[in-house]
Amino acid sequence: MDDDELIPSVFARDCASRGVLADVTGRWGGLALAALHDGAFRFNALRRRVDGVSEKMLAQTLQALERDGLVIREVQATIPPRVEYSLTPLGEKVAAKFVELIELVEGEFGQIAVAQAAYDRTH
């Protein structure tokens, strides 16, 4: 393997980090990470927290984030079995950055709404 292949660059077409970035920034990935940044959740509680996500999409999103090493799925030996999701140390770091972005967007939403309205009037 060439040394060039070991250097991630999301701008390169075949870079594996693009898939991880897509998982994190996709419609549900970032919201799941942000919710888990608040602490561990059982599946249905997480689904209620991430309002609007279907059961299927949340399951797929969590599987992708688990594969990426960002989420831990812990099955507890109870009857019935209890499954809980939490962040790995890397997931905590990624989620913290995503929460910063959410806070920035929410904090500046007044300015964003004005820009959207201006755009909509002229297009």
mmCIF file of C-alpha atoms in Angstrom:
data_model
loop_
_atom_site.group_PDB
_atom_site.id
_atom_site.type_symbol
_atom_site.label_atom_id
_atom_site.label_comp_id
_atom_site.label_asym_id
_atom_site.label_seq_id
_atom_site.Cartn_x
_atom_site.Cartn_y
_atom_site.Cartn_z
ATOM 1 C CA MET A 1 0.000 0.000 0.000
ATOM 2 C CA ASP A 2 1.332 3.454 -0.919
ATOM 3 C CA ASP A 3 1.793 6.019 1.826
ATOM 4 C CA ASP A 4 -0.616 8.285 -0.094
ATOM 5 C CA GLU A 5 -3.402 5.777 0.494
ATOM 6 C CA LEU A 6 -2.990 6.098 4.256
ATOM 7 C CA ILE A 7 -3.618 9.858 4.373
ATOM 8 C CA PRO A 8 -7.355 10.574 4.632
ATOM 9 C CA SER A 9 -8.724 13.445 2.560
ATOM 10 C CA VAL A 10 -12.478 13.849 2.249
ATOM 11 C CA PHE A 11 -11.885 15.773 -0.965
ATOM 12 C CA ALA A 12 -10.431 12.668 -2.634
ATOM 13 C CA ARG A 13 -13.069 10.631 -4.459
ATOM 14 C CA ASP A 14 -12.093 7.256 -3.000
ATOM 15 C CA CYS A 15 -11.269 8.383 0.533
ATOM 16 C CA ALA A 16 -12.811 6.102 3.156
ATOM 17 C CA SER A 17 -13.305 9.043 5.520
ATOM 18 C CA ARG A 18 -16.019 10.354 3.185
ATOM 19 C CA GLY A 19 -18.298 7.517 4.248
ATOM 20 C CA VAL A 20 -17.759 8.269 7.914
ATOM 21 C CA LEU A 21 -18.379 11.958 7.314
ATOM 22 C CA ALA A 22 -21.596 11.040 5.483
ATOM 23 C CA ASP A 23 -22.670 8.886 8.446
ATOM 24 C CA VAL A 24 -21.999 11.733 10.884
ATOM 25 C CA THR A 25 -23.504 14.563 8.828
ATOM 26 C CA GLY A 26 -26.391 12.653 7.283
ATOM 27 C CA ARG A 27 -29.974 13.507 8.105
ATOM 28 C CA TRP A 28 -30.080 11.385 11.278
ATOM 29 C CA GLY A 29 -26.459 10.667 12.199
ATOM 30 C CA GLY A 30 -25.658 14.071 13.616
ATOM 31 C CA LEU A 31 -28.907 14.234 15.562
ATOM 32 C CA ALA A 32 -28.321 10.773 17.031
ATOM 33 C CA LEU A 33 -24.783 11.752 18.052
ATOM 34 C CA ALA A 34 -26.000 15.025 19.557
ATOM 35 C CA ALA A 35 -28.706 13.225 21.530
ATOM 36 C CA LEU A 36 -26.224 10.621 22.783
ATOM 37 C CA HIS A 37 -23.917 13.461 23.802
ATOM 38 C CA ASP A 38 -26.454 14.042 26.603
ATOM 39 C CA GLY A 39 -25.989 10.444 27.827
ATOM 40 C CA ALA A 40 -26.918 6.834 27.095
ATOM 41 C CA PHE A 41 -30.349 6.022 25.674
ATOM 42 C CA ARG A 42 -32.417 2.960 25.071
ATOM 43 C CA PHE A 43 -33.565 2.644 21.450
ATOM 44 C CA ASN A 44 -37.142 3.896 21.883
ATOM 45 C CA ALA A 45 -36.079 6.765 24.123
ATOM 46 C CA LEU A 46 -33.524 7.805 21.525
ATOM 47 C CA ARG A 47 -36.169 7.566 18.812
ATOM 48 C CA ARG A 48 -38.433 9.875 20.824
ATOM 49 C CA ARG A 49 -35.515 12.293 21.356
ATOM 50 C CA VAL A 50 -34.705 12.394 17.621
ATOM 51 C CA ASP A 51 -38.229 13.337 16.630
ATOM 52 C CA GLY A 52 -39.282 12.279 13.140
ATOM 53 C CA VAL A 53 -36.821 9.423 12.564
ATOM 54 C CA SER A 54 -38.347 6.074 11.654
ATOM 55 C CA GLU A 55 -37.423 2.935 13.555
ATOM 56 C CA LYS A 56 -35.716 1.528 10.454
ATOM 57 C CA MET A 57 -33.666 4.660 9.767
ATOM 58 C CA LEU A 58 -32.564 4.999 13.384
ATOM 59 C CA ALA A 59 -31.494 1.350 13.469
ATOM 60 C CA GLN A 60 -29.490 1.776 10.238
ATOM 61 C CA THR A 61 -27.959 5.019 11.486
ATOM 62 C CA LEU A 62 -26.905 3.492 14.800
ATOM 63 C CA GLN A 63 -25.418 0.471 13.032
ATOM 64 C CA ALA A 64 -23.360 2.740 10.768
ATOM 65 C CA LEU A 65 -22.161 4.839 13.701
ATOM 66 C CA GLU A 66 -21.315 1.679 15.644
ATOM 67 C CA ARG A 67 -19.325 0.379 12.665
ATOM 68 C CA ASP A 68 -17.482 3.719 12.509
ATOM 69 C CA GLY A 69 -16.465 3.331 16.152
ATOM 70 C CA LEU A 70 -18.574 6.230 17.404
ATOM 71 C CA VAL A 71 -21.413 4.396 19.168
ATOM 72 C CA ILE A 72 -21.488 1.464 21.581
ATOM 73 C CA ARG A 73 -24.474 -0.884 21.598
ATOM 74 C CA GLU A 74 -24.674 -2.619 24.952
ATOM 75 C CA VAL A 75 -27.064 -5.511 25.489
ATOM 76 C CA GLN A 76 -27.815 -6.023 29.163
ATOM 77 C CA ALA A 77 -28.707 -9.522 30.327
ATOM 78 C CA THR A 78 -32.141 -8.778 31.710
ATOM 79 C CA ILE A 79 -35.561 -10.171 30.904
ATOM 80 C CA PRO A 80 -36.547 -8.782 28.515
ATOM 81 C CA PRO A 81 -33.072 -7.884 27.193
ATOM 82 C CA ARG A 82 -32.277 -4.200 27.527
ATOM 83 C CA VAL A 83 -30.236 -2.522 24.793
ATOM 84 C CA GLU A 84 -28.589 0.805 25.473
ATOM 85 C CA TYR A 85 -26.637 3.086 23.149
ATOM 86 C CA SER A 86 -23.841 5.406 24.201
ATOM 87 C CA LEU A 87 -20.845 7.153 22.676
ATOM 88 C CA THR A 88 -17.297 5.866 22.510
ATOM 89 C CA PRO A 89 -14.521 8.304 23.470
ATOM 90 C CA LEU A 90 -14.139 9.131 19.758
ATOM 91 C CA GLY A 91 -17.901 9.487 19.465
ATOM 92 C CA GLU A 92 -17.818 11.978 22.354
ATOM 93 C CA LYS A 93 -15.269 14.097 20.500
ATOM 94 C CA VAL A 94 -17.227 14.024 17.243
ATOM 95 C CA ALA A 95 -20.546 14.673 19.003
ATOM 96 C CA ALA A 96 -19.084 17.648 20.884
ATOM 97 C CA LYS A 97 -18.082 19.264 17.591
ATOM 98 C CA PHE A 98 -21.503 18.555 16.115
ATOM 99 C CA VAL A 99 -23.233 20.037 19.175
ATOM 100 C CA GLU A 100 -21.092 23.171 18.718
ATOM 101 C CA LEU A 101 -22.343 23.421 15.136
ATOM 102 C CA ILE A 102 -25.962 22.945 16.251
ATOM 103 C CA GLU A 103 -25.565 25.668 18.879
ATOM 104 C CA LEU A 104 -24.016 28.017 16.316
ATOM 105 C CA VAL A 105 -26.840 27.478 13.819
ATOM 106 C CA GLU A 106 -29.546 27.769 16.469
ATOM 107 C CA GLY A 107 -27.906 30.874 17.956
ATOM 108 C CA GLU A 108 -27.724 32.598 14.572
ATOM 109 C CA PHE A 109 -31.082 31.402 13.285
ATOM 110 C CA GLY A 110 -32.560 34.905 13.271
ATOM 111 C CA GLN A 111 -29.905 35.969 10.770
ATOM 112 C CA ILE A 112 -30.441 32.769 8.771
ATOM 113 C CA ALA A 113 -34.216 33.347 8.636
ATOM 114 C CA VAL A 114 -33.657 36.900 7.328
ATOM 115 C CA ALA A 115 -31.285 35.581 4.626
ATOM 116 C CA GLN A 116 -33.775 32.869 3.638
ATOM 117 C CA ALA A 117 -36.628 35.350 3.381
ATOM 118 C CA ALA A 118 -34.494 37.717 1.260
ATOM 119 C CA TYR A 119 -33.503 34.857 -1.032
ATOM 120 C CA ASP A 120 -37.086 33.645 -1.362
ATOM 121 C CA ARG A 121 -38.265 37.155 -2.356
ATOM 122 C CA THR A 122 -35.780 37.335 -5.211
ATOM 123 C CA HIS A 123 -35.894 33.756 -6.515
#
